[in-house]
mmCIF file of C-alpha atoms in Angstrom:
data_model
loop_
_atom_site.group_PDB
_atom_site.id
_atom_site.type_symbol
_atom_site.label_atom_id
_atom_site.label_comp_id
_atom_site.label_asym_id
_atom_site.label_seq_id
_atom_site.Cartn_x
_atom_site.Cartn_y
_atom_site.Cartn_z
ATOM 1 C CA UNK A 1 115.250 108.362 91.969
ATOM 2 C CA UNK A 2 114.522 107.043 95.418
ATOM 3 C CA UNK A 3 112.344 109.901 96.505
ATOM 4 C CA UNK A 4 109.136 111.276 95.136
ATOM 5 C CA UNK A 5 107.926 114.349 96.959
ATOM 6 C CA UNK A 6 104.303 115.294 97.089
ATOM 7 C CA UNK A 7 102.841 118.149 99.088
ATOM 8 C CA UNK A 8 99.290 119.236 99.852
ATOM 9 C CA UNK A 9 98.276 121.948 102.307
ATOM 10 C CA UNK A 10 101.591 121.548 103.968
ATOM 11 C CA UNK A 11 101.218 117.779 103.806
ATOM 12 C CA UNK A 12 104.542 116.502 102.694
ATOM 13 C CA UNK A 13 104.585 113.006 101.437
ATOM 14 C CA UNK A 14 107.984 111.625 100.532
ATOM 15 C CA UNK A 15 107.801 108.321 98.769
ATOM 16 C CA UNK A 16 110.605 105.864 98.466
ATOM 17 C CA UNK A 17 111.030 103.777 95.354
ATOM 18 C CA UNK A 18 108.724 100.753 95.213
ATOM 19 C CA UNK A 19 106.736 101.912 98.208
ATOM 20 C CA UNK A 20 103.014 101.079 98.203
ATOM 21 C CA UNK A 21 101.409 103.920 100.145
ATOM 22 C CA UNK A 22 97.786 103.501 101.176
ATOM 23 C CA UNK A 23 96.083 106.793 102.034
ATOM 24 C CA UNK A 24 93.030 106.418 104.246
ATOM 25 C CA UNK A 25 90.499 108.910 105.432
ATOM 26 C CA UNK A 26 86.833 109.807 105.403
ATOM 27 C CA UNK A 27 85.343 111.558 102.369
ATOM 28 C CA UNK A 28 86.366 115.179 102.214
ATOM 29 C CA UNK A 29 89.723 114.596 103.897
ATOM 30 C CA UNK A 30 91.659 115.644 100.809
ATOM 31 C CA UNK A 31 92.673 112.196 99.580
ATOM 32 C CA UNK A 32 91.445 112.430 96.001
ATOM 33 C CA UNK A 33 92.692 115.994 95.652
ATOM 34 C CA UNK A 34 96.216 114.785 96.369
ATOM 35 C CA UNK A 35 96.014 112.242 93.575
ATOM 36 C CA UNK A 36 94.481 114.672 91.104
ATOM 37 C CA UNK A 37 97.284 117.152 91.779
ATOM 38 C CA UNK A 38 100.019 114.567 91.386
ATOM 39 C CA UNK A 39 98.411 113.357 88.163
ATOM 40 C CA UNK A 40 98.201 116.908 86.817
ATOM 41 C CA UNK A 41 94.404 116.993 86.699
ATOM 42 C CA UNK A 42 94.321 119.810 89.249
ATOM 43 C CA UNK A 43 96.785 122.580 90.026
ATOM 44 C CA UNK A 44 97.987 123.075 93.601
ATOM 45 C CA UNK A 45 97.579 126.597 95.069
ATOM 46 C CA UNK A 46 100.990 126.442 96.639
ATOM 47 C CA UNK A 47 103.793 124.014 97.209
ATOM 48 C CA UNK A 48 105.562 121.808 94.728
ATOM 49 C CA UNK A 49 105.037 118.384 93.318
ATOM 50 C CA UNK A 50 108.416 116.823 92.719
ATOM 51 C CA UNK A 51 108.779 113.507 90.944
ATOM 52 C CA UNK A 52 112.277 112.068 90.703
ATOM 53 C CA UNK A 53 113.778 115.433 91.582
ATOM 54 C CA UNK A 54 111.833 117.299 88.901
ATOM 55 C CA UNK A 55 109.186 119.878 89.769
ATOM 56 C CA UNK A 56 106.216 118.818 87.668
ATOM 57 C CA UNK A 57 103.673 121.477 88.683
ATOM 58 C CA UNK A 58 103.592 122.900 85.150
ATOM 59 C CA UNK A 59 104.088 119.615 83.327
ATOM 60 C CA UNK A 60 101.149 118.248 81.339
ATOM 61 C CA UNK A 61 99.471 115.169 82.804
ATOM 62 C CA UNK A 62 100.591 113.023 79.868
ATOM 63 C CA UNK A 63 104.254 113.901 80.408
ATOM 64 C CA UNK A 64 104.483 112.961 84.092
ATOM 65 C CA UNK A 65 105.022 109.220 83.620
ATOM 66 C CA UNK A 66 102.027 108.401 85.771
ATOM 67 C CA UNK A 67 99.551 105.549 85.457
ATOM 68 C CA UNK A 68 96.202 105.827 87.159
ATOM 69 C CA UNK A 69 93.082 103.841 87.831
ATOM 70 C CA UNK A 70 90.017 105.624 89.118
ATOM 71 C CA UNK A 71 86.752 104.365 90.522
ATOM 72 C CA UNK A 72 85.144 104.699 87.115
ATOM 73 C CA UNK A 73 87.025 102.838 84.476
ATOM 74 C CA UNK A 74 89.405 104.645 82.127
ATOM 75 C CA UNK A 75 88.870 102.262 79.223
ATOM 76 C CA UNK A 76 88.201 102.731 75.529
ATOM 77 C CA UNK A 77 84.505 101.948 75.385
ATOM 78 C CA UNK A 78 84.420 101.207 71.672
ATOM 79 C CA UNK A 79 87.392 98.839 71.708
ATOM 80 C CA UNK A 80 87.383 95.172 72.644
ATOM 81 C CA UNK A 81 89.347 93.807 75.610
ATOM 82 C CA UNK A 82 92.032 92.687 73.153
ATOM 83 C CA UNK A 83 92.305 96.103 71.470
ATOM 84 C CA UNK A 84 92.266 97.991 74.756
ATOM 85 C CA UNK A 85 95.352 96.051 75.851
ATOM 86 C CA UNK A 86 96.996 96.107 72.419
ATOM 87 C CA UNK A 87 96.589 99.884 72.207
ATOM 88 C CA UNK A 88 99.426 100.631 74.613
ATOM 89 C CA UNK A 89 101.720 98.197 72.822
ATOM 90 C CA UNK A 90 100.896 99.501 69.354
ATOM 91 C CA UNK A 91 101.915 102.962 70.488
ATOM 92 C CA UNK A 92 105.353 101.473 71.182
ATOM 93 C CA UNK A 93 105.537 100.228 67.587
ATOM 94 C CA UNK A 94 106.116 96.603 68.582
ATOM 95 C CA UNK A 95 105.651 94.000 65.854
ATOM 96 C CA UNK A 96 102.310 92.235 65.393
ATOM 97 C CA UNK A 97 103.416 88.806 66.595
ATOM 98 C CA UNK A 98 105.056 90.254 69.720
ATOM 99 C CA UNK A 99 101.964 92.323 70.483
ATOM 100 C CA UNK A 100 99.720 89.288 70.108
ATOM 101 C CA UNK A 101 101.874 87.181 72.449
ATOM 102 C CA UNK A 102 101.996 89.909 75.073
ATOM 103 C CA UNK A 103 98.274 90.681 74.878
ATOM 104 C CA UNK A 104 97.407 86.998 75.381
ATOM 105 C CA UNK A 105 99.819 86.760 78.281
ATOM 106 C CA UNK A 106 98.217 89.796 79.968
ATOM 107 C CA UNK A 107 94.671 88.591 79.281
ATOM 108 C CA UNK A 108 95.588 85.348 81.012
ATOM 109 C CA UNK A 109 97.160 87.205 83.946
ATOM 110 C CA UNK A 110 93.940 89.113 84.643
ATOM 111 C CA UNK A 111 91.711 86.085 84.091
ATOM 112 C CA UNK A 112 89.880 87.353 81.002
ATOM 113 C CA UNK A 113 90.614 84.443 78.677
ATOM 114 C CA UNK A 114 87.762 83.825 76.264
ATOM 115 C CA UNK A 115 86.555 87.423 76.672
ATOM 116 C CA UNK A 116 89.009 89.001 74.192
ATOM 117 C CA UNK A 117 86.256 90.129 71.832
ATOM 118 C CA UNK A 118 84.037 91.648 74.503
ATOM 119 C CA UNK A 119 83.621 95.364 75.043
ATOM 120 C CA UNK A 120 84.094 96.939 78.499
ATOM 121 C CA UNK A 121 80.310 97.306 78.923
ATOM 122 C CA UNK A 122 80.000 93.504 78.621
ATOM 123 C CA UNK A 123 82.378 92.867 81.526
ATOM 124 C CA UNK A 124 81.732 92.827 85.265
ATOM 125 C CA UNK A 125 83.029 95.713 87.381
ATOM 126 C CA UNK A 126 85.909 93.612 88.680
ATOM 127 C CA UNK A 127 86.897 92.547 85.162
ATOM 128 C CA UNK A 128 86.853 96.161 83.997
ATOM 129 C CA UNK A 129 89.111 97.236 86.856
ATOM 130 C CA UNK A 130 91.494 94.355 86.120
ATOM 131 C CA UNK A 131 91.668 95.591 82.528
ATOM 132 C CA UNK A 132 92.167 99.202 83.647
ATOM 133 C CA UNK A 133 95.040 98.074 85.914
ATOM 134 C CA UNK A 134 96.828 96.287 83.099
ATOM 135 C CA UNK A 135 96.447 99.326 80.851
ATOM 136 C CA UNK A 136 97.754 101.707 83.501
ATOM 137 C CA UNK A 137 100.857 99.608 84.119
ATOM 138 C CA UNK A 138 101.559 98.328 80.618
ATOM 139 C CA UNK A 139 104.286 100.848 79.949
ATOM 140 C CA UNK A 140 105.747 100.779 83.445
ATOM 141 C CA UNK A 141 104.872 104.165 84.974
ATOM 142 C CA UNK A 142 107.181 105.997 87.407
ATOM 143 C CA UNK A 143 104.220 106.242 89.713
ATOM 144 C CA UNK A 144 100.856 104.472 89.855
ATOM 145 C CA UNK A 145 97.853 106.245 91.375
ATOM 146 C CA UNK A 146 94.830 104.247 92.480
ATOM 147 C CA UNK A 147 91.801 106.292 93.470
ATOM 148 C CA UNK A 148 89.216 104.163 95.318
ATOM 149 C CA UNK A 149 89.702 101.680 92.485
ATOM 150 C CA UNK A 150 87.797 98.914 94.291
ATOM 151 C CA UNK A 151 85.097 101.082 95.905
ATOM 152 C CA UNK A 152 82.334 100.302 93.400
ATOM 153 C CA UNK A 153 82.896 96.538 93.529
ATOM 154 C CA UNK A 154 81.319 93.807 95.637
ATOM 155 C CA UNK A 155 83.624 92.485 98.411
ATOM 156 C CA UNK A 156 84.756 89.389 96.486
ATOM 157 C CA UNK A 157 85.642 91.278 93.265
ATOM 158 C CA UNK A 158 87.188 94.004 95.358
ATOM 159 C CA UNK A 159 89.555 91.493 97.024
ATOM 160 C CA UNK A 160 90.383 89.897 93.665
ATOM 161 C CA UNK A 161 91.297 93.263 92.142
ATOM 162 C CA UNK A 162 93.423 94.073 95.212
ATOM 163 C CA UNK A 163 95.320 90.805 94.894
ATOM 164 C CA UNK A 164 95.932 91.486 91.225
ATOM 165 C CA UNK A 165 97.064 95.022 92.086
ATOM 166 C CA UNK A 166 99.564 93.595 94.556
ATOM 167 C CA UNK A 167 100.874 91.127 92.033
ATOM 168 C CA UNK A 168 101.385 93.735 89.288
ATOM 169 C CA UNK A 169 102.877 96.349 91.617
ATOM 170 C CA UNK A 170 105.355 93.898 93.146
ATOM 171 C CA UNK A 171 106.303 92.175 89.918
ATOM 172 C CA UNK A 172 107.035 95.457 88.193
ATOM 173 C CA UNK A 173 108.318 97.262 91.307
ATOM 174 C CA UNK A 174 106.010 100.210 90.729
ATOM 175 C CA UNK A 175 105.872 102.995 93.320
ATOM 176 C CA UNK A 176 102.166 103.281 94.127
ATOM 177 C CA UNK A 177 99.792 105.581 95.984
ATOM 178 C CA UNK A 178 96.378 104.119 96.705
ATOM 179 C CA UNK A 179 93.545 106.176 98.104
ATOM 180 C CA UNK A 180 90.920 104.023 99.786
ATOM 181 C CA UNK A 181 88.382 103.994 102.574
ATOM 182 C CA UNK A 182 88.784 100.226 102.911
ATOM 183 C CA UNK A 183 90.791 99.962 106.110
ATOM 184 C CA UNK A 184 91.598 96.293 105.640
ATOM 185 C CA UNK A 185 92.940 96.807 102.112
ATOM 186 C CA UNK A 186 95.055 99.718 103.260
ATOM 187 C CA UNK A 187 96.592 97.815 106.142
ATOM 188 C CA UNK A 188 97.021 94.467 104.402
ATOM 189 C CA UNK A 189 98.317 95.668 101.062
ATOM 190 C CA UNK A 190 100.120 98.934 101.689
ATOM 191 C CA UNK A 191 103.756 98.884 102.780
ATOM 192 C CA UNK A 192 102.915 102.207 104.400
ATOM 193 C CA UNK A 193 99.613 103.524 105.715
ATOM 194 C CA UNK A 194 98.797 107.220 105.926
ATOM 195 C CA UNK A 195 95.616 108.466 107.589
ATOM 196 C CA UNK A 196 94.344 111.837 106.356
ATOM 197 C CA UNK A 197 92.125 114.288 108.163
ATOM 198 C CA UNK A 198 91.301 117.856 107.093
ATOM 199 C CA UNK A 199 94.102 117.836 104.547
ATOM 200 C CA UNK A 200 96.648 116.697 107.115
ATOM 201 C CA UNK A 201 98.371 113.377 107.616
ATOM 202 C CA UNK A 202 97.541 112.444 111.218
ATOM 203 C CA UNK A 203 99.021 108.947 111.062
ATOM 204 C CA UNK A 204 101.872 107.736 108.891
ATOM 205 C CA UNK A 205 103.265 104.296 109.649
ATOM 206 C CA UNK A 206 105.523 101.879 107.840
ATOM 207 C CA UNK A 207 108.013 99.105 108.541
ATOM 208 C CA UNK A 208 108.185 97.697 112.073
ATOM 209 C CA UNK A 209 105.825 100.360 113.411
ATOM 210 C CA UNK A 210 103.195 99.268 110.908
ATOM 211 C CA UNK A 211 103.749 95.572 111.676
ATOM 212 C CA UNK A 212 103.148 96.225 115.378
ATOM 213 C CA UNK A 213 99.751 97.814 114.842
ATOM 214 C CA UNK A 214 96.532 95.840 114.743
ATOM 215 C CA UNK A 215 93.523 96.668 112.589
ATOM 216 C CA UNK A 216 91.875 97.912 115.798
ATOM 217 C CA UNK A 217 94.568 100.548 116.330
ATOM 218 C CA UNK A 218 93.676 102.023 112.959
ATOM 219 C CA UNK A 219 89.965 101.621 113.539
ATOM 220 C CA UNK A 220 90.106 103.651 116.735
ATOM 221 C CA UNK A 221 91.713 106.621 114.975
ATOM 222 C CA UNK A 222 89.537 106.170 111.893
ATOM 223 C CA UNK A 223 86.321 106.148 113.924
ATOM 224 C CA UNK A 224 87.337 109.242 115.879
ATOM 225 C CA UNK A 225 87.854 111.279 112.725
ATOM 226 C CA UNK A 226 84.812 109.830 110.969
ATOM 227 C CA UNK A 227 82.581 110.950 113.831
ATOM 228 C CA UNK A 228 84.153 114.397 113.634
ATOM 229 C CA UNK A 229 83.496 114.577 109.891
ATOM 230 C CA UNK A 230 79.941 113.406 110.362
ATOM 231 C CA UNK A 231 80.552 110.398 108.089
#
């Protein structure tokens, strides 16, 4: 479908196919709650979550066709890099040779060659997030949710993971919602930028309107609400 509807506290967020929506806002502005509700990890008090025309409020998280990457890595701790990636493919009952080819291809894509036998705890934060991204998008989800997925990383790793995110999202045309407090990432990578405050979207720009704004335009609004929130 070309429309994914998401609502929170009267916030209505309609997503078009292949849109990359970056949701910005200070802590406590309701950003993560939105993602948790869409993912099915929390239940909304009112309103509906509609994905591809289907109301999914009562649908189990695993049945919503959603991939997500959180700030802390959703990886199998006791599996190697290779097995973490192969896991999603084995579920699809692909043959061994095909799985091996694909796993190697993906390991190369995320720059983890030579680290196939390592466990997540032996990787850097950026490498773990790269792995988590590949796992979340392996079986192309209808919707990808990224919750502050670069927040715990140093600036260089954070930028690397963002570039990889861009690459995967665009190559696979995955509709994506990214929650972040990194203004630059939101503006540079999102095709649409939404600023949240007190559970409301106070700024929602895309297309030409977004192209006409400078980072300073966003900063002004962002600073106003941050002061108000005491952040």
